[in-house]
């Protein structure tokens, strides 16, 4: 007799500033309609990793599905490094950056089918001190915005919007950065330095057009010689950052030093002010379900690469 597939759903009840009970119920119903068994675990911020690990050990799920934002995905990804269990995502955060980069579909039914599907990539993980990064981390003005957002009472995209002007006014920018990577040392004055595993912020701003989630490198994106107003304009639309004011360095490890403490965030979660950040690609990866548009784009890229090779 074939063993029935079991799915673990992990949700964050406060992500995105909306009640998720109906979402969890809908996800569970759809999964059960597909003849899978499932269990729902809601994070509380207390012993979440330990409790999730106990559930995984007890139930041995065929897949873990996260219904939340980048912070919840990061939490689960840290654990799944040690299990050979694919991860599916139902985007339900304030800014669903990783979901945007994975090109997940817009409707819940299609998101569930994708989360349970067989289109997977081996997602790189960046180790940053005691943390991991799966999407984008950064030092500077964006991290200041996230800190102000977390200290405010209004959640969701409106909460971010309301904190933009106060962040511009109160932040002492630019910042001085020393970057050691690829056998060289670089010095930059900048307002934002991103450590990017992915292409886009959750707003859709494509700050890292050359980035790939599974290529064993990450990019340092250095916003320099650019007014802070222009940066926020860039981060809130889909335009590619101007190469004349942004420098990109590809590497698999880097040491970043700041002469004064600078606000730092990882995957949308503020982690404090830092004067030293060490980042390196982990040897471990996790399997993540991707959207059909992501698969089509990869196929097109491979086709173009083959065409270019034949021409040469």
mmCIF file of C-alpha atoms in Angstrom:
data_model
loop_
_atom_site.group_PDB
_atom_site.id
_atom_site.type_symbol
_atom_site.label_atom_id
_atom_site.label_comp_id
_atom_site.label_asym_id
_atom_site.label_seq_id
_atom_site.Cartn_x
_atom_site.Cartn_y
_atom_site.Cartn_z
ATOM 1 C CA UNK A 1 0.000 0.000 0.000
ATOM 2 C CA UNK A 2 1.413 3.412 -0.999
ATOM 3 C CA UNK A 3 2.038 5.713 1.947
ATOM 4 C CA UNK A 4 -0.087 8.869 1.842
ATOM 5 C CA UNK A 5 1.939 12.022 1.356
ATOM 6 C CA UNK A 6 2.107 14.355 4.334
ATOM 7 C CA UNK A 7 2.591 18.113 4.042
ATOM 8 C CA UNK A 8 3.660 20.470 6.833
ATOM 9 C CA UNK A 9 2.293 24.022 6.515
ATOM 10 C CA UNK A 10 4.122 26.711 8.487
ATOM 11 C CA UNK A 11 2.472 30.105 8.810
ATOM 12 C CA UNK A 12 3.281 33.427 10.401
ATOM 13 C CA UNK A 13 0.026 34.889 11.789
ATOM 14 C CA UNK A 14 1.319 38.505 11.850
ATOM 15 C CA UNK A 15 3.182 38.683 8.532
ATOM 16 C CA UNK A 16 1.712 41.212 6.128
ATOM 17 C CA UNK A 17 -0.475 42.724 8.838
ATOM 18 C CA UNK A 18 -3.532 40.569 8.030
ATOM 19 C CA UNK A 19 -5.331 37.661 9.668
ATOM 20 C CA UNK A 20 -4.200 34.364 8.120
ATOM 21 C CA UNK A 21 -6.722 31.902 9.560
ATOM 22 C CA UNK A 22 -8.777 31.780 6.357
ATOM 23 C CA UNK A 23 -5.622 31.441 4.249
ATOM 24 C CA UNK A 24 -4.378 28.468 6.290
ATOM 25 C CA UNK A 25 -7.800 26.849 6.091
ATOM 26 C CA UNK A 26 -7.921 27.297 2.304
ATOM 27 C CA UNK A 27 -4.411 25.941 1.847
ATOM 28 C CA UNK A 28 -5.147 22.920 4.052
ATOM 29 C CA UNK A 29 -8.417 22.237 2.205
ATOM 30 C CA UNK A 30 -6.755 22.386 -1.217
ATOM 31 C CA UNK A 31 -3.969 20.074 -0.085
ATOM 32 C CA UNK A 32 -6.453 17.579 1.343
ATOM 33 C CA UNK A 33 -8.415 17.727 -1.942
ATOM 34 C CA UNK A 34 -5.214 16.557 -3.617
ATOM 35 C CA UNK A 35 -5.297 13.492 -1.320
ATOM 36 C CA UNK A 36 -2.448 14.619 0.933
ATOM 37 C CA UNK A 37 -2.553 14.742 4.703
ATOM 38 C CA UNK A 38 -1.363 17.977 6.289
ATOM 39 C CA UNK A 39 -0.601 19.730 9.538
ATOM 40 C CA UNK A 40 -0.514 23.480 10.251
ATOM 41 C CA UNK A 41 2.001 25.102 12.595
ATOM 42 C CA UNK A 42 1.797 28.811 13.368
ATOM 43 C CA UNK A 43 4.927 30.601 14.539
ATOM 44 C CA UNK A 44 4.873 32.574 17.794
ATOM 45 C CA UNK A 45 8.459 33.785 18.051
ATOM 46 C CA UNK A 46 9.113 31.378 20.944
ATOM 47 C CA UNK A 47 11.037 28.146 20.316
ATOM 48 C CA UNK A 48 9.763 28.012 16.716
ATOM 49 C CA UNK A 49 12.823 26.228 15.319
ATOM 50 C CA UNK A 50 12.765 23.560 18.027
ATOM 51 C CA UNK A 51 9.035 22.952 17.651
ATOM 52 C CA UNK A 52 9.207 22.770 13.842
ATOM 53 C CA UNK A 53 12.134 20.361 14.008
ATOM 54 C CA UNK A 54 10.174 18.132 16.389
ATOM 55 C CA UNK A 55 7.224 18.064 13.973
ATOM 56 C CA UNK A 56 9.457 17.243 10.994
ATOM 57 C CA UNK A 57 11.173 14.460 12.915
ATOM 58 C CA UNK A 58 7.826 13.055 14.021
ATOM 59 C CA UNK A 59 5.903 13.271 10.735
ATOM 60 C CA UNK A 60 8.657 13.101 8.079
ATOM 61 C CA UNK A 61 6.727 15.321 5.625
ATOM 62 C CA UNK A 62 7.300 15.027 1.885
ATOM 63 C CA UNK A 63 7.245 18.817 1.641
ATOM 64 C CA UNK A 64 7.197 21.873 3.877
ATOM 65 C CA UNK A 65 5.084 24.821 2.743
ATOM 66 C CA UNK A 66 5.599 28.273 4.225
ATOM 67 C CA UNK A 67 2.658 30.693 4.190
ATOM 68 C CA UNK A 68 4.415 33.912 5.129
ATOM 69 C CA UNK A 69 7.032 36.431 4.129
ATOM 70 C CA UNK A 70 10.803 36.331 3.696
ATOM 71 C CA UNK A 71 11.492 36.270 7.437
ATOM 72 C CA UNK A 72 9.406 33.126 7.949
ATOM 73 C CA UNK A 73 10.933 31.485 4.870
ATOM 74 C CA UNK A 74 14.401 32.262 6.206
ATOM 75 C CA UNK A 75 13.523 30.688 9.564
ATOM 76 C CA UNK A 76 12.375 27.461 7.896
ATOM 77 C CA UNK A 77 15.251 27.424 5.385
ATOM 78 C CA UNK A 78 17.758 27.496 8.250
ATOM 79 C CA UNK A 79 16.236 24.253 9.498
ATOM 80 C CA UNK A 80 15.746 22.551 6.128
ATOM 81 C CA UNK A 81 19.497 22.736 5.453
ATOM 82 C CA UNK A 82 19.675 19.607 7.591
ATOM 83 C CA UNK A 83 16.756 17.764 5.950
ATOM 84 C CA UNK A 84 16.299 16.615 2.365
ATOM 85 C CA UNK A 85 12.793 18.066 2.171
ATOM 86 C CA UNK A 86 11.741 20.503 -0.587
ATOM 87 C CA UNK A 87 10.260 23.871 0.338
ATOM 88 C CA UNK A 88 7.119 25.360 -1.197
ATOM 89 C CA UNK A 89 6.031 28.970 -0.686
ATOM 90 C CA UNK A 90 2.643 30.682 -0.376
ATOM 91 C CA UNK A 91 3.585 34.400 -0.353
ATOM 92 C CA UNK A 92 1.813 36.101 2.569
ATOM 93 C CA UNK A 93 4.197 38.760 3.870
ATOM 94 C CA UNK A 94 4.474 42.539 3.660
ATOM 95 C CA UNK A 95 7.117 42.329 0.930
ATOM 96 C CA UNK A 96 7.416 38.871 -0.615
ATOM 97 C CA UNK A 97 10.842 39.305 -2.147
ATOM 98 C CA UNK A 98 11.885 35.686 -2.588
ATOM 99 C CA UNK A 99 8.471 34.722 -3.977
ATOM 100 C CA UNK A 100 8.779 37.535 -6.514
ATOM 101 C CA UNK A 101 12.194 36.252 -7.611
ATOM 102 C CA UNK A 102 10.864 32.697 -7.899
ATOM 103 C CA UNK A 103 8.083 34.105 -10.116
ATOM 104 C CA UNK A 104 5.327 32.373 -8.202
ATOM 105 C CA UNK A 105 1.806 32.664 -9.659
ATOM 106 C CA UNK A 106 -0.733 35.198 -8.396
ATOM 107 C CA UNK A 107 -3.711 33.013 -7.413
ATOM 108 C CA UNK A 108 -3.822 30.820 -4.324
ATOM 109 C CA UNK A 109 -4.786 27.651 -6.199
ATOM 110 C CA UNK A 110 -1.864 28.072 -8.615
ATOM 111 C CA UNK A 111 0.484 28.901 -5.744
ATOM 112 C CA UNK A 112 -0.476 25.668 -3.999
ATOM 113 C CA UNK A 113 0.017 23.627 -7.191
ATOM 114 C CA UNK A 114 3.435 25.253 -7.648
ATOM 115 C CA UNK A 115 4.390 24.713 -3.994
ATOM 116 C CA UNK A 116 3.605 21.004 -4.413
ATOM 117 C CA UNK A 117 5.029 20.719 -7.928
ATOM 118 C CA UNK A 118 8.170 19.084 -9.266
ATOM 119 C CA UNK A 119 9.843 22.227 -10.660
ATOM 120 C CA UNK A 120 12.644 22.768 -8.144
ATOM 121 C CA UNK A 121 15.940 24.622 -7.930
ATOM 122 C CA UNK A 122 18.836 24.177 -5.515
ATOM 123 C CA UNK A 123 18.698 27.528 -3.720
ATOM 124 C CA UNK A 124 21.966 29.002 -2.493
ATOM 125 C CA UNK A 125 22.248 30.113 1.121
ATOM 126 C CA UNK A 126 24.568 32.887 2.309
ATOM 127 C CA UNK A 127 26.004 32.499 5.803
ATOM 128 C CA UNK A 128 26.288 35.874 7.559
ATOM 129 C CA UNK A 129 27.641 35.436 11.079
ATOM 130 C CA UNK A 130 25.068 33.393 13.003
ATOM 131 C CA UNK A 131 22.379 34.169 10.412
ATOM 132 C CA UNK A 132 21.550 32.930 6.934
ATOM 133 C CA UNK A 133 20.380 34.978 3.952
ATOM 134 C CA UNK A 134 18.285 33.537 1.126
ATOM 135 C CA UNK A 135 17.199 36.724 -0.599
ATOM 136 C CA UNK A 136 18.864 40.118 0.051
ATOM 137 C CA UNK A 137 20.635 41.619 3.059
ATOM 138 C CA UNK A 138 21.826 45.203 3.227
ATOM 139 C CA UNK A 139 23.579 47.858 5.258
ATOM 140 C CA UNK A 140 22.371 51.443 5.218
ATOM 141 C CA UNK A 141 19.203 53.315 4.389
ATOM 142 C CA UNK A 142 16.945 50.345 3.571
ATOM 143 C CA UNK A 143 17.835 48.643 6.858
ATOM 144 C CA UNK A 144 17.033 51.932 8.634
ATOM 145 C CA UNK A 145 13.614 51.883 6.959
ATOM 146 C CA UNK A 146 12.993 48.307 8.120
ATOM 147 C CA UNK A 147 14.012 49.203 11.674
ATOM 148 C CA UNK A 148 11.575 52.132 11.703
ATOM 149 C CA UNK A 149 8.848 49.929 10.223
ATOM 150 C CA UNK A 150 9.324 47.258 12.900
ATOM 151 C CA UNK A 151 9.026 49.931 15.609
ATOM 152 C CA UNK A 152 5.789 51.290 14.143
ATOM 153 C CA UNK A 153 2.255 50.026 14.741
ATOM 154 C CA UNK A 154 1.084 49.881 11.115
ATOM 155 C CA UNK A 155 1.899 46.696 9.185
ATOM 156 C CA UNK A 156 1.969 45.923 5.470
ATOM 157 C CA UNK A 157 3.084 48.097 2.565
ATOM 158 C CA UNK A 158 1.322 51.135 4.041
ATOM 159 C CA UNK A 159 3.544 50.823 7.101
ATOM 160 C CA UNK A 160 6.659 50.917 4.913
ATOM 161 C CA UNK A 161 5.353 53.901 2.957
ATOM 162 C CA UNK A 162 4.620 55.893 6.117
ATOM 163 C CA UNK A 163 8.184 55.371 7.376
ATOM 164 C CA UNK A 164 9.932 56.469 4.173
ATOM 165 C CA UNK A 165 10.061 60.240 4.816
ATOM 166 C CA UNK A 166 11.028 59.970 8.521
ATOM 167 C CA UNK A 167 13.818 57.573 7.503
ATOM 168 C CA UNK A 168 15.144 60.045 4.930
ATOM 169 C CA UNK A 169 15.137 62.862 7.456
ATOM 170 C CA UNK A 170 16.664 61.057 10.445
ATOM 171 C CA UNK A 171 19.346 58.851 8.867
ATOM 172 C CA UNK A 172 22.938 60.094 8.900
ATOM 173 C CA UNK A 173 24.125 59.051 5.446
ATOM 174 C CA UNK A 174 26.325 58.393 3.498
ATOM 175 C CA UNK A 175 28.371 55.609 5.105
ATOM 176 C CA UNK A 176 32.005 54.578 4.693
ATOM 177 C CA UNK A 177 32.549 50.936 3.698
ATOM 178 C CA UNK A 178 35.714 48.848 3.317
ATOM 179 C CA UNK A 179 35.087 45.674 1.330
ATOM 180 C CA UNK A 180 37.535 42.760 1.223
ATOM 181 C CA UNK A 181 36.773 40.151 -1.437
ATOM 182 C CA UNK A 182 38.289 38.393 -4.456
ATOM 183 C CA UNK A 183 41.782 39.103 -3.101
ATOM 184 C CA UNK A 184 41.250 42.879 -3.193
ATOM 185 C CA UNK A 185 40.195 45.683 -0.852
ATOM 186 C CA UNK A 186 37.698 48.325 -1.995
ATOM 187 C CA UNK A 187 36.715 51.576 -0.290
ATOM 188 C CA UNK A 188 33.347 53.182 -0.959
ATOM 189 C CA UNK A 189 31.184 56.003 0.316
ATOM 190 C CA UNK A 190 27.617 54.841 -0.174
ATOM 191 C CA UNK A 191 24.086 55.061 1.162
ATOM 192 C CA UNK A 192 23.288 51.372 0.733
ATOM 193 C CA UNK A 193 25.372 48.229 0.341
ATOM 194 C CA UNK A 194 23.373 45.125 -0.524
ATOM 195 C CA UNK A 195 24.432 41.471 -0.294
ATOM 196 C CA UNK A 196 22.210 40.013 -2.997
ATOM 197 C CA UNK A 197 21.487 36.340 -3.627
ATOM 198 C CA UNK A 198 18.435 37.340 -5.699
ATOM 199 C CA UNK A 199 17.551 39.985 -8.296
ATOM 200 C CA UNK A 200 14.726 42.005 -6.814
ATOM 201 C CA UNK A 201 13.493 43.582 -3.643
ATOM 202 C CA UNK A 202 9.894 42.836 -2.708
ATOM 203 C CA UNK A 203 8.892 46.162 -4.292
ATOM 204 C CA UNK A 204 9.953 44.795 -7.695
ATOM 205 C CA UNK A 205 13.079 46.940 -8.007
ATOM 206 C CA UNK A 206 15.602 44.905 -10.007
ATOM 207 C CA UNK A 207 18.802 45.978 -8.271
ATOM 208 C CA UNK A 208 20.754 42.877 -9.344
ATOM 209 C CA UNK A 209 19.926 41.945 -12.957
ATOM 210 C CA UNK A 210 22.860 39.498 -13.221
ATOM 211 C CA UNK A 211 22.034 37.584 -10.055
ATOM 212 C CA UNK A 212 21.045 33.915 -10.010
ATOM 213 C CA UNK A 213 19.695 32.040 -7.020
ATOM 214 C CA UNK A 214 21.628 28.824 -7.675
ATOM 215 C CA UNK A 215 25.005 29.867 -9.163
ATOM 216 C CA UNK A 216 27.146 29.578 -5.981
ATOM 217 C CA UNK A 217 27.934 33.311 -5.897
ATOM 218 C CA UNK A 218 26.278 36.475 -4.622
ATOM 219 C CA UNK A 219 26.592 40.103 -5.678
ATOM 220 C CA UNK A 220 27.557 43.135 -3.631
ATOM 221 C CA UNK A 221 25.437 46.058 -4.878
ATOM 222 C CA UNK A 222 26.923 49.411 -3.874
ATOM 223 C CA UNK A 223 24.707 52.474 -4.288
ATOM 224 C CA UNK A 224 27.106 55.425 -4.591
ATOM 225 C CA UNK A 225 26.929 59.044 -5.810
ATOM 226 C CA UNK A 226 23.146 58.923 -5.822
ATOM 227 C CA UNK A 227 20.680 61.073 -3.934
ATOM 228 C CA UNK A 228 18.607 59.207 -1.402
ATOM 229 C CA UNK A 229 15.408 60.399 -3.119
ATOM 230 C CA UNK A 230 16.521 58.723 -6.357
ATOM 231 C CA UNK A 231 17.314 55.523 -4.496
ATOM 232 C CA UNK A 232 13.817 55.290 -3.084
ATOM 233 C CA UNK A 233 12.379 56.044 -6.519
ATOM 234 C CA UNK A 234 14.424 53.117 -7.857
ATOM 235 C CA UNK A 235 13.417 50.773 -5.049
ATOM 236 C CA UNK A 236 9.715 51.394 -5.598
ATOM 237 C CA UNK A 237 9.451 50.711 -9.309
ATOM 238 C CA UNK A 238 10.848 48.109 -11.694
ATOM 239 C CA UNK A 239 13.660 50.131 -13.231
ATOM 240 C CA UNK A 240 17.198 48.767 -13.280
ATOM 241 C CA UNK A 241 19.673 50.732 -11.171
ATOM 242 C CA UNK A 242 21.848 53.168 -13.134
ATOM 243 C CA UNK A 243 25.304 51.575 -13.668
ATOM 244 C CA UNK A 244 26.946 54.990 -13.416
ATOM 245 C CA UNK A 245 25.931 55.319 -9.791
ATOM 246 C CA UNK A 246 25.906 51.658 -8.752
ATOM 247 C CA UNK A 247 28.831 49.221 -8.614
ATOM 248 C CA UNK A 248 28.351 45.444 -8.657
ATOM 249 C CA UNK A 249 30.941 42.961 -7.362
ATOM 250 C CA UNK A 250 30.356 39.201 -7.799
ATOM 251 C CA UNK A 251 31.974 36.959 -5.178
ATOM 252 C CA UNK A 252 31.421 33.908 -2.981
ATOM 253 C CA UNK A 253 32.671 35.522 0.226
ATOM 254 C CA UNK A 254 33.262 39.029 1.519
ATOM 255 C CA UNK A 255 34.251 40.959 4.620
ATOM 256 C CA UNK A 256 32.608 44.379 5.016
ATOM 257 C CA UNK A 257 33.843 46.904 7.577
ATOM 258 C CA UNK A 258 32.218 50.208 8.550
ATOM 259 C CA UNK A 259 33.937 52.993 10.489
ATOM 260 C CA UNK A 260 30.680 53.657 12.411
ATOM 261 C CA UNK A 261 27.793 51.311 13.296
ATOM 262 C CA UNK A 262 25.391 50.969 10.348
ATOM 263 C CA UNK A 263 21.862 49.525 10.357
ATOM 264 C CA UNK A 264 21.751 45.982 8.936
ATOM 265 C CA UNK A 265 18.860 43.795 7.769
ATOM 266 C CA UNK A 266 18.648 40.250 6.432
ATOM 267 C CA UNK A 267 15.678 39.109 4.333
ATOM 268 C CA UNK A 268 13.488 41.915 5.643
ATOM 269 C CA UNK A 269 14.364 41.397 9.318
ATOM 270 C CA UNK A 270 16.324 44.102 11.173
ATOM 271 C CA UNK A 271 19.268 42.541 13.049
ATOM 272 C CA UNK A 272 21.018 45.582 14.553
ATOM 273 C CA UNK A 273 23.829 48.030 13.842
ATOM 274 C CA UNK A 274 27.071 46.518 12.566
ATOM 275 C CA UNK A 275 30.655 47.604 12.019
ATOM 276 C CA UNK A 276 31.702 44.190 10.646
ATOM 277 C CA UNK A 277 29.782 41.817 8.369
ATOM 278 C CA UNK A 278 31.250 38.573 7.018
ATOM 279 C CA UNK A 279 29.319 36.789 4.272
ATOM 280 C CA UNK A 280 30.061 33.568 2.411
ATOM 281 C CA UNK A 281 28.182 31.072 0.285
ATOM 282 C CA UNK A 282 27.197 27.974 2.249
ATOM 283 C CA UNK A 283 28.083 24.518 1.011
ATOM 284 C CA UNK A 284 24.504 23.510 1.791
ATOM 285 C CA UNK A 285 21.537 24.263 -0.438
ATOM 286 C CA UNK A 286 17.806 23.691 -0.150
ATOM 287 C CA UNK A 287 15.373 22.597 -2.840
ATOM 288 C CA UNK A 288 12.677 25.208 -3.498
ATOM 289 C CA UNK A 289 9.645 25.019 -5.771
ATOM 290 C CA UNK A 290 9.621 27.686 -8.504
ATOM 291 C CA UNK A 291 6.896 29.146 -10.701
ATOM 292 C CA UNK A 292 6.267 28.195 -14.342
ATOM 293 C CA UNK A 293 7.472 31.611 -15.569
ATOM 294 C CA UNK A 294 10.768 31.029 -13.759
ATOM 295 C CA UNK A 295 11.186 27.697 -15.556
ATOM 296 C CA UNK A 296 10.345 29.278 -18.922
ATOM 297 C CA UNK A 297 12.893 32.046 -18.355
ATOM 298 C CA UNK A 298 15.608 29.521 -17.473
ATOM 299 C CA UNK A 299 14.853 27.543 -20.611
ATOM 300 C CA UNK A 300 15.031 30.719 -22.694
ATOM 301 C CA UNK A 301 18.361 31.662 -21.116
ATOM 302 C CA UNK A 302 19.810 28.231 -21.888
ATOM 303 C CA UNK A 303 18.508 28.462 -25.451
ATOM 304 C CA UNK A 304 20.147 31.864 -25.909
ATOM 305 C CA UNK A 305 23.421 30.605 -24.428
ATOM 306 C CA UNK A 306 23.420 27.663 -26.865
ATOM 307 C CA UNK A 307 22.714 30.022 -29.767
ATOM 308 C CA UNK A 308 25.595 32.295 -28.716
ATOM 309 C CA UNK A 309 27.986 29.334 -28.458
ATOM 310 C CA UNK A 310 27.006 28.124 -31.938
ATOM 311 C CA UNK A 311 27.626 31.581 -33.347
ATOM 312 C CA UNK A 312 31.073 31.660 -31.805
#
